[in-house]
Amino acid sequence: MFNLVVSFLLCTILSLFLLLGRIRSISGHSAGPRACRRVGVERPQNLIHWHNIKHALSRKQKRRFLDKSSTVVGVVEGLYVYPIKSCRGVEVAEAEVFSAGLKYDRKYTFAELREGPNGTESESTDWQFVTQRKYGKLANVQLEIWEPDPDSIDYAPGEPNVQSDGVLVVRYPAPGDSIDDHEVQRSFELPFNPTEGQIRNQGYVMQKMTIWKDTPNALLLTSTDRSDAPPWIKDIQAYIGCSKHFALFRVASGNDRQVFRNAPRRAELGHQSVVGFADAYPLNILGLASVADLDQRLKETAPGLTGSTALRFRANIYFQGPTAYAEDAWKRIRIGQHLYHVTCRTTRCELPNTDQMTGKKHLSQPSKTIRAYRDIDEGAGPGKACFGMQMVPASEQGIIRVGDEIELLETGEHRYIPQ
C-alpha cells in the first residue's frame, strides 16, 4: 500500500512539473536569452486559417458593422511586426505604437553593395537595402522577439539584454539545408536597441545606406567584406543567392526618415511623421473581407496558388469587417483608444507573389489578378494595383491589441502621391 501511495505521489508531482513547464513555455518564459521573455504567439494562429468559422464575424458583429447609426466598422483580427525588413513576420497579440510605427517593426534591414557603372561593385560604402522582391528566400529567415522580463531571476538593470531593450533571435536555413520539414538549423542573436557601449564594443559603425530615394545614416553591424565577419552573414548571403557583398544595418537613433507625400504635416500632428526601414509610411492596414474577395478571384485565375493570401501582403494590422474594400474611403479612424490618419492606398509590387511560409515565388500571381481589377488610383499611375491602406499614428505613443474595435471618424477621396 505504501509503495502505491509513493508511486501515486511521484506521478502527481511529475505531472505538475510537466504542466508547469508547459504553462511556462506558453507564457513566453521558455529557455532563451538571459533575463528575457518571448514576445508573440506560440504559433501563427489568427491569419493562417482566418477564414475558419472560429475567426468569422458573428451575426451580432455583422449587424453592428452594417448598422448605419454605428461608427464601428471592424475589429482587429491580427497584428504583425517585421523586425528585419522582408524577413518572416512575428505575430503579436498587442503592440506599442510610436510615430515610426509598431515597436520592433522594420528596425533592421539586409543590404548589398550597388553595382558601379561598368557592372562592378561600387565602393564599400555604397550600400542599398534588399527585399523579397529580389531575394524571396528572405521569407525563410525567421525571427523571435525577446523582451526584458522583470520576473526573471537573471533580471538586473546592468544585464546587457535589459540595457538593449531585448534581443532578436534570428533563425535561418544554412545553404543547402532543406526546409521541407520546417526545421531551421542555425541561429544568432542581435540586441534590439544596442547601447553606445555595445555599439563600441561590437565594432558597429555609422554608414550611409540607400533605401529608395533616401540615404540615411544607419548602424552597420557587419558585412561580408570585413575580415571579422561572423559566419551567419555569409551563410545568409549564400542561402538567398546574393553574389555581392552583403551587410546588416539597423536604424540609428535619431536617423528615422521623415514622411511627407500623403502624410499629415507637423502643424496638424504636432510632429512630423517618420519611418525606420518601412518603405513609405509607418503602418499598413488590410481588410480580410478584401482578401476574401481576392481569394474568390484567385480560384479562377490561380487555382494552384498555395499559402495564406493575407500574409503575402505583410500588413501590420489585419481587420475583420463585413465589406470588401471599405477601407478605400477611410480618412481617419480610431483603433482602441488611439487615432490614426489613413493617408493613402498601398500600391503593390511583385512581392506578394512570394509565399511567406516557404519563400517560393509564383511567376505572376496574385499580382496579375490584382492589377486586373484594382488599378483604381490615378495618382499611382497606370498598371499600379492598390490593396490595403497606409496609415500614420496621430499621437507619438499608443497601444493596439487584437480585438480592438475600429471606429470610422472621417471618409473621403484618396489620390496617391508617388515617390
Short mmCIF file of C-alpha atoms in Angstrom, two decimals:
data_model
loop_
_atom_site.label_atom_id
_atom_site.label_comp_id
_atom_site.label_asym_id
_atom_site.label_seq_id
_atom_site.Cartn_x
_atom_site.Cartn_y
_atom_site.Cartn_z
CA MET A 1 0.00 0.00 0.00
CA PHE A 2 2.81 2.35 0.95
CA ASN A 3 4.52 1.76 -2.39
CA LEU A 4 1.30 2.54 -4.26
CA VAL A 5 0.90 5.82 -2.36
CA VAL A 6 4.52 6.79 -3.07
CA SER A 7 4.11 5.92 -6.75
CA PHE A 8 0.92 7.96 -6.93
CA LEU A 9 2.60 10.97 -5.29
CA LEU A 10 5.62 10.73 -7.59
CA CYS A 11 3.39 10.56 -10.68
CA THR A 12 1.37 13.53 -9.42
CA ILE A 13 4.49 15.61 -8.77
CA LEU A 14 5.92 14.69 -12.16
CA SER A 15 2.66 15.65 -13.86
CA LEU A 16 2.66 19.00 -12.06
CA PHE A 17 6.22 19.70 -13.18
CA LEU A 18 5.31 18.88 -16.78
CA LEU A 19 2.21 21.08 -16.58
CA LEU A 20 4.16 23.96 -15.08
CA GLY A 21 6.76 23.57 -17.80
CA ARG A 22 4.07 23.70 -20.45
CA ILE A 23 2.49 26.80 -18.89
CA ARG A 24 5.93 28.41 -18.63
CA SER A 25 6.60 27.69 -22.31
CA ILE A 26 3.27 29.04 -23.50
CA SER A 27 3.59 32.22 -21.42
CA GLY A 28 6.89 33.08 -23.07
CA HIS A 29 9.28 32.03 -20.32
CA SER A 30 10.90 29.12 -22.16
CA ALA A 31 14.68 28.96 -22.42
CA GLY A 32 16.08 31.87 -24.37
CA PRO A 33 18.25 34.95 -23.96
CA ARG A 34 19.09 35.85 -20.35
CA ALA A 35 16.63 37.99 -18.40
CA CYS A 36 14.09 37.94 -21.25
CA ARG A 37 10.71 36.50 -22.17
CA ARG A 38 9.47 35.79 -25.65
CA VAL A 39 7.02 38.18 -27.29
CA GLY A 40 4.28 36.98 -29.63
CA VAL A 41 2.07 33.95 -30.04
CA GLU A 42 3.35 30.38 -29.81
CA ARG A 43 2.31 29.61 -33.37
CA PRO A 44 0.73 31.75 -36.09
CA GLN A 45 -2.94 31.50 -35.27
CA ASN A 46 -5.06 34.44 -36.29
CA LEU A 47 -4.42 34.54 -40.04
CA ILE A 48 -3.16 31.15 -41.20
CA HIS A 49 -6.74 29.86 -41.08
CA TRP A 50 -8.52 33.15 -40.56
CA HIS A 51 -11.46 32.18 -42.78
CA ASN A 52 -12.42 29.30 -40.45
CA ILE A 53 -15.68 29.68 -38.56
CA LYS A 54 -13.91 30.44 -35.29
CA HIS A 55 -12.48 33.59 -36.87
CA ALA A 56 -15.57 34.56 -38.84
CA LEU A 57 -17.65 37.55 -37.82
CA SER A 58 -20.55 36.76 -35.55
CA ARG A 59 -24.04 37.76 -36.65
CA LYS A 60 -24.08 40.34 -33.87
CA GLN A 61 -20.84 41.88 -35.17
CA LYS A 62 -22.13 41.93 -38.75
CA ARG A 63 -25.32 43.67 -37.68
CA ARG A 64 -23.34 46.23 -35.72
CA PHE A 65 -20.89 46.94 -38.54
CA LEU A 66 -23.71 47.28 -41.06
CA ASP A 67 -25.82 49.46 -38.78
CA LYS A 68 -25.66 52.94 -40.33
CA SER A 69 -26.07 54.56 -36.92
CA SER A 70 -22.90 52.84 -35.63
CA THR A 71 -19.43 54.18 -36.34
CA VAL A 72 -17.77 50.84 -35.57
CA VAL A 73 -16.64 49.33 -38.88
CA GLY A 74 -14.35 46.48 -37.88
CA VAL A 75 -12.29 44.67 -35.29
CA VAL A 76 -8.53 43.97 -35.27
CA GLU A 77 -8.00 40.29 -36.12
CA GLY A 78 -4.22 40.07 -36.45
CA LEU A 79 -1.10 42.11 -35.69
CA TYR A 80 2.31 41.56 -37.27
CA VAL A 81 5.73 43.13 -36.91
CA TYR A 82 8.70 42.54 -39.21
CA PRO A 83 11.85 43.33 -37.18
CA ILE A 84 14.18 42.67 -40.13
CA LYS A 85 12.77 44.09 -43.34
CA SER A 86 11.49 41.38 -45.71
CA CYS A 87 12.17 38.53 -43.26
CA ARG A 88 9.45 36.37 -41.68
CA GLY A 89 6.90 38.36 -39.68
CA VAL A 90 6.14 37.88 -35.98
CA GLU A 91 2.52 37.68 -34.90
CA VAL A 92 1.73 39.51 -31.66
CA ALA A 93 -1.38 39.93 -29.54
CA GLU A 94 -0.65 43.58 -28.82
CA ALA A 95 1.94 46.15 -29.77
CA GLU A 96 3.13 49.56 -28.67
CA VAL A 97 2.67 52.22 -31.35
CA PHE A 98 5.13 55.05 -31.90
CA SER A 99 5.39 57.77 -34.54
CA ALA A 100 7.54 55.43 -36.67
CA GLY A 101 5.03 52.56 -36.38
CA LEU A 102 4.79 49.45 -34.21
CA LYS A 103 7.61 48.73 -31.80
CA TYR A 104 10.07 46.20 -33.29
CA ASP A 105 8.80 46.82 -36.84
CA ARG A 106 11.40 47.11 -39.62
CA LYS A 107 14.28 48.27 -37.44
CA TYR A 108 16.83 46.14 -39.30
CA THR A 109 17.48 45.50 -42.98
CA PHE A 110 19.92 43.50 -45.05
CA ALA A 111 21.76 45.37 -47.79
CA GLU A 112 24.11 44.69 -50.70
CA LEU A 113 26.74 46.73 -52.48
CA ARG A 114 25.36 48.54 -55.51
CA GLU A 115 26.87 47.96 -58.91
CA GLY A 116 29.10 50.62 -60.44
CA PRO A 117 28.76 51.98 -63.99
CA ASN A 118 30.63 49.03 -65.52
CA GLY A 119 28.68 46.34 -63.69
CA THR A 120 31.30 46.03 -60.96
CA GLU A 121 30.70 46.61 -57.29
CA SER A 122 30.84 50.21 -56.10
CA GLU A 123 32.96 51.47 -53.24
CA SER A 124 32.46 49.57 -49.99
CA THR A 125 30.35 52.43 -48.64
CA ASP A 126 27.65 52.31 -51.32
CA TRP A 127 25.04 50.02 -49.74
CA GLN A 128 21.43 49.51 -50.88
CA PHE A 129 18.67 47.72 -48.97
CA VAL A 130 17.37 44.38 -50.27
CA THR A 131 13.96 42.73 -50.04
CA GLN A 132 11.99 39.70 -51.17
CA ARG A 133 11.41 41.50 -54.45
CA LYS A 134 14.86 40.23 -55.39
CA TYR A 135 15.58 37.55 -52.79
CA GLY A 136 12.43 35.59 -51.99
CA LYS A 137 14.24 33.23 -49.61
CA LEU A 138 14.44 36.03 -47.05
CA ALA A 139 10.94 34.84 -46.09
CA ASN A 140 12.61 31.78 -44.52
CA VAL A 141 14.74 33.87 -42.18
CA GLN A 142 12.66 33.54 -39.03
CA LEU A 143 12.66 35.88 -36.05
CA GLU A 144 11.90 35.72 -32.36
CA ILE A 145 11.46 38.79 -30.18
CA TRP A 146 12.61 38.58 -26.57
CA GLU A 147 11.90 41.49 -24.24
CA PRO A 148 13.35 42.17 -20.76
CA ASP A 149 11.49 40.17 -18.09
CA PRO A 150 11.50 41.75 -14.60
CA ASP A 151 10.31 38.40 -13.18
CA SER A 152 13.39 36.56 -14.46
CA ILE A 153 15.94 35.50 -11.84
CA ASP A 154 18.62 36.92 -14.18
CA TYR A 155 16.98 40.34 -14.50
CA ALA A 156 19.13 43.31 -13.47
CA PRO A 157 19.44 46.88 -14.79
CA GLY A 158 23.03 46.19 -15.81
CA GLU A 159 22.25 42.98 -17.71
CA PRO A 160 23.20 43.61 -21.39
CA ASN A 161 19.92 42.19 -22.72
CA VAL A 162 18.00 44.56 -20.43
CA GLN A 163 20.11 47.54 -21.44
CA SER A 164 19.45 46.84 -25.14
CA ASP A 165 15.67 46.64 -24.53
CA GLY A 166 15.65 42.99 -25.52
CA VAL A 167 17.03 40.62 -28.11
CA LEU A 168 16.15 39.40 -31.59
CA VAL A 169 16.86 35.71 -32.19
CA VAL A 170 17.38 35.09 -35.90
CA ARG A 171 16.98 31.54 -37.26
CA TYR A 172 17.87 30.59 -40.80
CA PRO A 173 18.49 27.54 -43.01
CA ALA A 174 22.13 27.07 -43.86
CA PRO A 175 22.99 26.98 -47.57
CA GLY A 176 21.82 23.64 -48.94
CA ASP A 177 19.60 22.82 -45.95
CA SER A 178 16.12 21.56 -46.74
CA ILE A 179 13.19 23.39 -45.16
CA ASP A 180 10.60 20.85 -46.22
CA ASP A 181 10.34 19.72 -42.60
CA HIS A 182 10.24 23.37 -41.43
CA GLU A 183 13.35 22.90 -39.30
CA VAL A 184 15.66 25.91 -39.22
CA GLN A 185 19.08 24.79 -38.08
CA ARG A 186 21.21 27.82 -37.26
CA SER A 187 20.66 30.94 -35.18
CA PHE A 188 22.26 34.07 -33.79
CA GLU A 189 21.20 36.93 -31.54
CA LEU A 190 21.00 40.68 -32.08
CA PRO A 191 20.48 43.41 -29.47
CA PHE A 192 17.18 45.07 -30.25
CA ASN A 193 18.43 48.57 -29.46
CA PRO A 194 22.17 48.48 -28.75
CA THR A 195 23.59 50.96 -26.27
CA GLU A 196 26.53 53.21 -27.06
CA GLY A 197 28.77 50.88 -25.11
CA GLN A 198 27.52 47.84 -27.00
CA ILE A 199 27.96 49.65 -30.31
CA ARG A 200 31.55 50.48 -29.42
CA ASN A 201 32.40 47.02 -28.05
CA GLN A 202 30.88 45.16 -31.01
CA GLY A 203 32.53 47.39 -33.59
CA TYR A 204 29.29 48.66 -35.12
CA VAL A 205 29.79 51.80 -37.23
CA MET A 206 27.66 54.54 -38.74
CA GLN A 207 27.34 54.24 -42.51
CA LYS A 208 25.16 55.68 -45.27
CA MET A 209 22.65 53.17 -46.66
CA THR A 210 20.22 53.79 -49.53
CA ILE A 211 16.56 52.89 -49.16
CA TRP A 212 14.51 54.04 -52.14
CA LYS A 213 15.35 57.74 -52.62
CA ASP A 214 16.64 58.25 -49.08
CA THR A 215 20.20 57.73 -47.87
CA PRO A 216 20.04 57.88 -44.08
CA ASN A 217 22.88 57.30 -41.68
CA ALA A 218 22.38 53.81 -40.29
CA LEU A 219 24.20 51.46 -37.96
CA LEU A 220 26.27 48.88 -39.86
CA LEU A 221 26.59 45.76 -37.71
CA THR A 222 28.66 43.65 -40.06
CA SER A 223 29.32 42.86 -43.72
CA THR A 224 30.90 40.10 -45.75
CA ASP A 225 33.79 42.33 -46.80
CA ARG A 226 35.06 42.54 -43.20
CA SER A 227 37.77 40.17 -42.04
CA ASP A 228 35.96 39.67 -38.73
CA ALA A 229 32.55 38.98 -40.30
CA PRO A 230 30.61 36.33 -38.33
CA PRO A 231 29.67 33.12 -40.18
CA TRP A 232 25.95 33.89 -40.20
CA ILE A 233 26.22 36.90 -42.54
CA LYS A 234 27.99 34.77 -45.15
CA ASP A 235 25.57 31.89 -44.56
CA ILE A 236 22.53 34.07 -45.26
CA GLN A 237 24.24 35.70 -48.24
CA ALA A 238 24.81 32.26 -49.76
CA TYR A 239 21.39 30.91 -48.79
CA ILE A 240 19.42 33.69 -50.52
CA GLY A 241 21.75 33.65 -53.53
CA CYS A 242 23.32 37.10 -53.21
CA SER A 243 26.57 37.35 -55.19
CA LYS A 244 27.51 40.84 -53.96
CA HIS A 245 28.94 41.88 -50.64
CA PHE A 246 26.18 41.63 -48.06
CA ALA A 247 25.53 43.53 -44.82
CA LEU A 248 23.11 44.02 -41.93
CA PHE A 249 22.03 47.51 -40.86
CA ARG A 250 19.91 48.89 -38.01
CA VAL A 251 18.02 52.16 -37.84
CA ALA A 252 20.31 54.55 -35.97
CA SER A 253 18.93 56.58 -33.10
CA GLY A 254 17.78 60.00 -34.34
CA ASN A 255 18.02 58.95 -38.00
CA ASP A 256 14.45 58.00 -38.85
CA ARG A 257 13.30 59.18 -42.30
CA GLN A 258 10.67 61.90 -42.34
CA VAL A 259 7.45 61.12 -44.21
CA PHE A 260 5.70 63.75 -46.33
CA ARG A 261 3.81 62.99 -49.58
CA ASN A 262 0.31 61.98 -48.39
CA ALA A 263 1.13 62.20 -44.68
CA PRO A 264 -0.30 64.95 -42.46
CA ARG A 265 2.12 67.75 -41.65
CA ARG A 266 3.68 68.84 -38.37
CA ALA A 267 1.16 71.67 -37.99
CA GLU A 268 -1.64 69.11 -37.79
CA LEU A 269 0.08 66.35 -35.81
CA GLY A 270 2.41 68.36 -33.60
CA HIS A 271 5.28 66.29 -35.04
CA GLN A 272 6.36 65.14 -38.48
CA SER A 273 5.66 61.50 -39.19
CA VAL A 274 8.72 59.27 -39.58
CA VAL A 275 9.67 55.72 -40.56
CA GLY A 276 12.65 53.48 -39.93
CA PHE A 277 13.16 50.98 -42.74
CA ALA A 278 9.49 50.74 -43.79
CA ASP A 279 9.01 51.56 -47.46
CA ALA A 280 6.95 54.71 -47.13
CA TYR A 281 4.58 55.03 -44.14
CA PRO A 282 4.59 53.88 -40.51
CA LEU A 283 1.64 51.45 -40.66
CA ASN A 284 -0.27 49.33 -43.14
CA ILE A 285 -3.83 48.05 -42.63
CA LEU A 286 -5.71 45.49 -44.70
CA GLY A 287 -9.28 44.20 -44.51
CA LEU A 288 -9.79 40.45 -44.52
CA ALA A 289 -13.03 40.90 -46.45
CA SER A 290 -10.86 42.36 -49.22
CA VAL A 291 -8.56 39.34 -49.01
CA ALA A 292 -11.59 37.03 -49.18
CA ASP A 293 -12.76 38.77 -52.36
CA LEU A 294 -9.29 38.32 -53.88
CA ASP A 295 -9.26 34.66 -52.84
CA GLN A 296 -12.52 34.09 -54.73
CA ARG A 297 -11.00 35.59 -57.87
CA LEU A 298 -7.81 33.54 -57.46
CA LYS A 299 -9.84 30.34 -57.53
CA GLU A 300 -10.41 31.12 -61.21
CA THR A 301 -7.12 32.79 -62.16
CA ALA A 302 -4.62 30.85 -59.99
CA PRO A 303 -6.24 27.68 -58.62
CA GLY A 304 -2.88 26.17 -57.64
CA LEU A 305 -1.69 29.11 -55.54
CA THR A 306 -0.64 27.95 -52.08
CA GLY A 307 -0.10 29.62 -48.72
CA SER A 308 -2.02 32.28 -46.83
CA THR A 309 -3.04 35.05 -49.22
CA ALA A 310 -3.38 37.50 -46.32
CA LEU A 311 0.20 37.01 -45.13
CA ARG A 312 1.60 37.66 -48.61
CA PHE A 313 0.79 41.37 -48.18
CA ARG A 314 2.82 41.77 -44.98
CA ALA A 315 0.44 44.25 -43.37
CA ASN A 316 0.81 45.33 -39.75
CA ILE A 317 -2.91 45.34 -38.98
CA TYR A 318 -5.47 42.89 -40.38
CA PHE A 319 -9.08 43.57 -39.53
CA GLN A 320 -12.41 41.83 -39.89
CA GLY A 321 -15.26 43.82 -41.39
CA PRO A 322 -18.34 42.99 -43.45
CA THR A 323 -17.50 44.76 -46.72
CA ALA A 324 -14.57 44.27 -49.09
CA TYR A 325 -12.52 47.42 -49.79
CA ALA A 326 -14.47 49.54 -47.31
CA GLU A 327 -11.06 50.83 -46.16
CA ASP A 328 -10.58 52.55 -49.54
CA ALA A 329 -12.65 55.51 -48.35
CA TRP A 330 -11.31 55.81 -44.81
CA LYS A 331 -9.53 59.04 -43.89
CA ARG A 332 -9.44 59.00 -40.10
CA ILE A 333 -10.14 56.16 -37.66
CA ARG A 334 -9.84 55.25 -34.00
CA ILE A 335 -8.47 51.84 -33.04
CA GLY A 336 -9.00 51.14 -29.36
CA GLN A 337 -8.24 54.47 -27.68
CA HIS A 338 -5.95 55.97 -30.31
CA LEU A 339 -6.43 57.98 -33.53
CA TYR A 340 -4.89 57.25 -36.92
CA HIS A 341 -4.76 59.10 -40.23
CA VAL A 342 -5.42 56.83 -43.19
CA THR A 343 -3.18 58.62 -45.64
CA CYS A 344 -3.35 56.77 -48.96
CA ARG A 345 -3.76 53.44 -50.70
CA THR A 346 -0.94 50.90 -50.76
CA THR A 347 0.43 50.35 -54.24
CA ARG A 348 1.59 46.80 -54.78
CA CYS A 349 4.72 45.43 -56.43
CA GLU A 350 5.52 41.76 -57.17
CA LEU A 351 6.46 40.89 -53.57
CA PRO A 352 3.05 39.28 -52.76
CA ASN A 353 3.93 36.60 -55.34
CA THR A 354 6.22 35.11 -52.66
CA ASP A 355 4.69 32.56 -50.30
CA GLN A 356 5.63 33.87 -46.85
CA MET A 357 5.85 30.39 -45.33
CA THR A 358 8.15 28.84 -47.96
CA GLY A 359 9.92 31.69 -49.78
CA LYS A 360 8.80 30.24 -53.12
CA LYS A 361 7.76 32.73 -55.81
CA HIS A 362 4.85 32.33 -58.22
CA LEU A 363 5.63 33.67 -61.67
CA SER A 364 2.70 36.08 -61.76
CA GLN A 365 0.10 35.59 -59.03
CA PRO A 366 -1.59 37.13 -57.15
CA SER A 367 -0.14 40.35 -58.68
CA LYS A 368 -1.61 39.74 -62.13
CA THR A 369 -5.11 39.22 -60.75
CA ILE A 370 -4.92 42.31 -58.53
CA ARG A 371 -3.78 44.53 -61.40
CA ALA A 372 -6.77 43.39 -63.46
CA TYR A 373 -9.31 44.97 -61.12
CA ARG A 374 -7.51 47.18 -58.56
CA ASP A 375 -5.89 49.74 -60.89
CA ILE A 376 -8.06 52.39 -59.22
CA ASP A 377 -5.87 55.34 -58.19
CA GLU A 378 -4.93 57.86 -60.88
CA GLY A 379 -2.12 59.22 -58.74
CA ALA A 380 -0.39 55.85 -58.65
CA GLY A 381 -0.17 55.69 -62.43
CA PRO A 382 -1.40 53.09 -64.93
CA GLY A 383 -0.97 49.42 -64.10
CA LYS A 384 -0.37 50.06 -60.39
CA ALA A 385 -2.62 47.83 -58.29
CA CYS A 386 -3.78 49.08 -54.89
CA PHE A 387 -4.53 46.75 -51.99
CA GLY A 388 -4.71 47.91 -48.37
CA MET A 389 -4.12 51.34 -46.87
CA GLN A 390 -1.20 53.26 -45.40
CA MET A 391 -1.57 54.96 -42.01
CA VAL A 392 0.10 57.47 -39.72
CA PRO A 393 -0.46 57.48 -35.93
CA ALA A 394 -1.96 60.75 -34.72
CA SER A 395 0.00 60.52 -31.45
CA GLU A 396 3.62 59.61 -30.79
CA GLN A 397 2.78 56.77 -28.42
CA GLY A 398 -0.10 54.35 -28.01
CA ILE A 399 -1.03 50.67 -27.98
CA ILE A 400 -3.07 48.40 -30.22
CA ARG A 401 -4.48 44.97 -29.42
CA VAL A 402 -6.12 42.10 -31.24
CA GLY A 403 -9.84 42.51 -30.58
CA ASP A 404 -9.76 46.33 -30.60
CA GLU A 405 -12.72 47.85 -32.39
CA ILE A 406 -12.18 50.21 -35.30
CA GLU A 407 -14.29 53.36 -35.29
CA LEU A 408 -14.65 55.35 -38.50
CA LEU A 409 -14.37 59.09 -37.91
CA GLU A 410 -13.94 60.50 -41.43
CA THR A 411 -14.18 59.34 -45.04
CA GLY A 412 -13.04 60.96 -48.26
CA GLU A 413 -11.21 60.61 -51.57
CA HIS A 414 -7.63 59.43 -51.92
CA ARG A 415 -5.05 60.26 -54.56
CA TYR A 416 -1.67 58.62 -54.23
CA ILE A 417 1.48 60.77 -54.43
CA PRO A 418 4.38 58.67 -55.76
CA GLN A 419 7.99 58.95 -54.59
#
